[in-house]
PDB file of C-alpha atoms in Angstrom:
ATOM      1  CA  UNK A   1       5.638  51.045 -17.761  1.00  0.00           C
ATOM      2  CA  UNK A   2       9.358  52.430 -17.688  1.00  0.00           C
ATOM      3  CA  UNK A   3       8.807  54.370 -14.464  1.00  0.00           C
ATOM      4  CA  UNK A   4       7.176  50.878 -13.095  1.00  0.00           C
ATOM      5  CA  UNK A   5       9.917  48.634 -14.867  1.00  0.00           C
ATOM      6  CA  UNK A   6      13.119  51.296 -14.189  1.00  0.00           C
ATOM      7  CA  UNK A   7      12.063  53.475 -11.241  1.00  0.00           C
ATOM      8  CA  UNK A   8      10.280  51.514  -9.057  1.00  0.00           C
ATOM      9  CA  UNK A   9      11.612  47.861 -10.067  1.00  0.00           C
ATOM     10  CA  UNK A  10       8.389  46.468  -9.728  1.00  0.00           C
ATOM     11  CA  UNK A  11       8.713  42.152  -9.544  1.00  0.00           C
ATOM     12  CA  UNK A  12       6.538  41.646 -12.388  1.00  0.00           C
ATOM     13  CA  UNK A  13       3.544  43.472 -14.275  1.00  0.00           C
ATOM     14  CA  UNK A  14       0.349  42.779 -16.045  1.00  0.00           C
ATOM     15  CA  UNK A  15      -1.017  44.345 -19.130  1.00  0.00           C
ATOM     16  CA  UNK A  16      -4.527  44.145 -20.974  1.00  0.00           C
ATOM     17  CA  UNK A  17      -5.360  45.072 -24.168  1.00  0.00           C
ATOM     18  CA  UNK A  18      -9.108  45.769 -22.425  1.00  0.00           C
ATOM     19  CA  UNK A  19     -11.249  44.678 -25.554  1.00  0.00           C
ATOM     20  CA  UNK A  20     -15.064  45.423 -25.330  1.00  0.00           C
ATOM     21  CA  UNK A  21     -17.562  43.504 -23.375  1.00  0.00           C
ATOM     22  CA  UNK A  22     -21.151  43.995 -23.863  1.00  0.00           C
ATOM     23  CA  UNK A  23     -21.861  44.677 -20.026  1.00  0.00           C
ATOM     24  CA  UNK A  24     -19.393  47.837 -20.005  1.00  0.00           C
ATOM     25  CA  UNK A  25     -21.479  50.998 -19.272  1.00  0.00           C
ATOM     26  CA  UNK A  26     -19.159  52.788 -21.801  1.00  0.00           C
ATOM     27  CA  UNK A  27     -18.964  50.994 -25.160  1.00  0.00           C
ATOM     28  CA  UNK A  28     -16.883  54.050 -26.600  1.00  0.00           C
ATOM     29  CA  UNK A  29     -14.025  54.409 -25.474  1.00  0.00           C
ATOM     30  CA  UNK A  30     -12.536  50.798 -25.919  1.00  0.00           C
ATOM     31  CA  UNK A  31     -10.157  50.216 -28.880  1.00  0.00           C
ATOM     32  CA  UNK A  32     -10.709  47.910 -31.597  1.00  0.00           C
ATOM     33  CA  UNK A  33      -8.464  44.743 -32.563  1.00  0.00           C
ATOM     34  CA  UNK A  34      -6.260  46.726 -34.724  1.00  0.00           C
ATOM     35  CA  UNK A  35      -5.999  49.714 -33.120  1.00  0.00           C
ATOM     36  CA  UNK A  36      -4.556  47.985 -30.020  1.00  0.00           C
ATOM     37  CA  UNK A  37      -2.536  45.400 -32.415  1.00  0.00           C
ATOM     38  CA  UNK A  38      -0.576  48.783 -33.570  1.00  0.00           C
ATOM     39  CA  UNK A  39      -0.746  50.533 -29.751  1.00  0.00           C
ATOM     40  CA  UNK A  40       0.995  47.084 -28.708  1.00  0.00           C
ATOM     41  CA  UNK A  41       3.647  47.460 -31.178  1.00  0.00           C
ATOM     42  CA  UNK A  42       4.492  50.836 -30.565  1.00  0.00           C
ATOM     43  CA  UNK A  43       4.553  49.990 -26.533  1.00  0.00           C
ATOM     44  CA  UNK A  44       7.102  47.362 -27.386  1.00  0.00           C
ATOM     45  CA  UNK A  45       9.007  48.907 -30.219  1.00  0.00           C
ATOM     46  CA  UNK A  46      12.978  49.058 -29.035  1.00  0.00           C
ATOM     47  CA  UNK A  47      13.266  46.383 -27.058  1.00  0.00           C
ATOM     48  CA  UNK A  48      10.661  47.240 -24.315  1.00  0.00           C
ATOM     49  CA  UNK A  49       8.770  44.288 -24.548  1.00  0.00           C
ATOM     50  CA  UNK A  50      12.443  42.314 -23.690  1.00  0.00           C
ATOM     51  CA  UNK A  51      13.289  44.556 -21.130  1.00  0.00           C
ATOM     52  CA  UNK A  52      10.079  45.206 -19.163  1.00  0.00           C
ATOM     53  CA  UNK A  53       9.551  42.155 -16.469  1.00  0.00           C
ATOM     54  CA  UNK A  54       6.676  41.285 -17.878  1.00  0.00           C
ATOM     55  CA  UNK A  55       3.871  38.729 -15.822  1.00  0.00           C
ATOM     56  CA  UNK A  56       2.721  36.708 -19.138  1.00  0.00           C
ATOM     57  CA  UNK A  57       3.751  33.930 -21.879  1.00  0.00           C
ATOM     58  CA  UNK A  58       5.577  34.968 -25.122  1.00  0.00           C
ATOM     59  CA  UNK A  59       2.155  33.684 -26.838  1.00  0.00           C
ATOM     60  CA  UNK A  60       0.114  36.038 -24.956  1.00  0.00           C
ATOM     61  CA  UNK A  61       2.617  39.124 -26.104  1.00  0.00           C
ATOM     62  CA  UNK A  62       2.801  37.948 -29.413  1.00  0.00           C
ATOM     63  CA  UNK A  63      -1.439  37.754 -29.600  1.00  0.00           C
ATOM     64  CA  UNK A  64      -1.400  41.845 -28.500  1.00  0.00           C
ATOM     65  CA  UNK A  65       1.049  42.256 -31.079  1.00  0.00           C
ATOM     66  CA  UNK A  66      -0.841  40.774 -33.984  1.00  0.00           C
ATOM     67  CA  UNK A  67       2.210  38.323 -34.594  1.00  0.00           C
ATOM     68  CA  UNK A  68      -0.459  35.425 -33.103  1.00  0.00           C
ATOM     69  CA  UNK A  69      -3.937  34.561 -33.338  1.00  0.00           C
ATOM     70  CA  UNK A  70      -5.803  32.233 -31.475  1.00  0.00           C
ATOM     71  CA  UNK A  71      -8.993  30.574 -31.727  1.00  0.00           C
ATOM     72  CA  UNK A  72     -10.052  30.693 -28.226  1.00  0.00           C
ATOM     73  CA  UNK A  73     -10.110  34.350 -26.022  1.00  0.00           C
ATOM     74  CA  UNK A  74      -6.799  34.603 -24.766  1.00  0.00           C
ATOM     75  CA  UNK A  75      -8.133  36.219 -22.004  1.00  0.00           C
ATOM     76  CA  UNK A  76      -9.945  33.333 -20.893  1.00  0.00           C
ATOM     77  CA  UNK A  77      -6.214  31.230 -19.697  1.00  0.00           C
ATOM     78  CA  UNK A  78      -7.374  30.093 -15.989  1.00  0.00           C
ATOM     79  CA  UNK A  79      -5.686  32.303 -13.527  1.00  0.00           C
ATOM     80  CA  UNK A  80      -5.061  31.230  -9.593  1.00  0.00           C
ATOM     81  CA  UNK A  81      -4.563  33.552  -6.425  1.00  0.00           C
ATOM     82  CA  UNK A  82      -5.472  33.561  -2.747  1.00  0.00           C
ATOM     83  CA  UNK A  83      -9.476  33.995  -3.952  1.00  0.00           C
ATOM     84  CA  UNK A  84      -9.293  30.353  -6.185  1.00  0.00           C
ATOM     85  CA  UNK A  85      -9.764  29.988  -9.697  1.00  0.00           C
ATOM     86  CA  UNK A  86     -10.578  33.180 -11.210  1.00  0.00           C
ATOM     87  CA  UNK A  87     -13.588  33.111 -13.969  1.00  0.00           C
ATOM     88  CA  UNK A  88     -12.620  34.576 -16.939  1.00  0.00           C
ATOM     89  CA  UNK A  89     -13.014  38.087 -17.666  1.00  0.00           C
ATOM     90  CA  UNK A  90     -16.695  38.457 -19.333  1.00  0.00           C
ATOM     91  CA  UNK A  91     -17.983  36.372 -16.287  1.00  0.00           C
ATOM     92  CA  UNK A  92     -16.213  38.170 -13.686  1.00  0.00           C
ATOM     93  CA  UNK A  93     -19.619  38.862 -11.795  1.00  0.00           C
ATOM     94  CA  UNK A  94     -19.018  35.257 -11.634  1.00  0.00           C
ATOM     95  CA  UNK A  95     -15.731  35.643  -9.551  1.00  0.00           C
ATOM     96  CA  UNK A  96     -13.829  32.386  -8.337  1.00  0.00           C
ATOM     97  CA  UNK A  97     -14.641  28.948  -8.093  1.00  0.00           C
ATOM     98  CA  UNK A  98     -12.090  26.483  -5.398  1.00  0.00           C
ATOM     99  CA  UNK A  99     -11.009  24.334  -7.811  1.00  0.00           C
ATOM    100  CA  UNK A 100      -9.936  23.640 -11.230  1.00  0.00           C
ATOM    101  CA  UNK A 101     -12.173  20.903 -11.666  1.00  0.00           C
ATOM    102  CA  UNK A 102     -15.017  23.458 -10.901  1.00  0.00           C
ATOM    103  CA  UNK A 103     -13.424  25.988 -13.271  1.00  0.00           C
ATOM    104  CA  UNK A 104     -13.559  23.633 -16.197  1.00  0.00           C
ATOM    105  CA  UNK A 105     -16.599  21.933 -15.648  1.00  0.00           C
ATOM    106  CA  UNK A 106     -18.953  24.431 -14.020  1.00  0.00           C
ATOM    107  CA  UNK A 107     -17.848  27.688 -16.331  1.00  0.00           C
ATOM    108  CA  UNK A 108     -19.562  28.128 -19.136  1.00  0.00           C
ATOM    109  CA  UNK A 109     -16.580  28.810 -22.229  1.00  0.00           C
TER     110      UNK A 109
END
């Protein structure tokens, strides 16, 4: 992320912490919730998590870092681009729905 951040001055990035989902052909290699809890805390460790330009809410960072937990899948917040309302991640197969009334009310959470 520095040579992104630094080098390349990238507007904004993304991260996942890429939990398991039974569909994925390869169940091994995914970390569990503490091992990425302490790989997230490393990656920020020294102020990188301040000084990357980071595309997500202080709540989300906090939830990778084990500071917050949540009792819905943080990786279900509805997300918008040129494609509409993206499902969220376990029904990706799913893809996008127009609106946000048909996100809510047609996705089953």
């Amino acid at each position: 992320l520095n040579y992104l951040n630094d080098d390349l001055k990238v507007d904004e990035m993304m991260i996942s912490p890429a939990y398991a989902y039974e569909k994925a052909p390869d169940q091994e290699h995914f970390l569990g919730v503490d091992q990425t809890r302490e790989l997230f805390k490393k990656a920020f460790a020294g102020g990188n998590r301040a000084r990357w330009r980071l595309n997500h809410s202080p709540l989300f960072l906090d939830f990778l870092e084990g500071k917050a937990d949540f009792p819905c899948t943080a990786w279900a917040i509805p997300n918008y681009s040129l494609f509409g309302w993206q499902r969220p991640c376990y029904l990706m197969s799913d893809g996008y729905v127009p609106t946000y009334r048909q996100l809510i009310e047609e996705t089953d959470w």
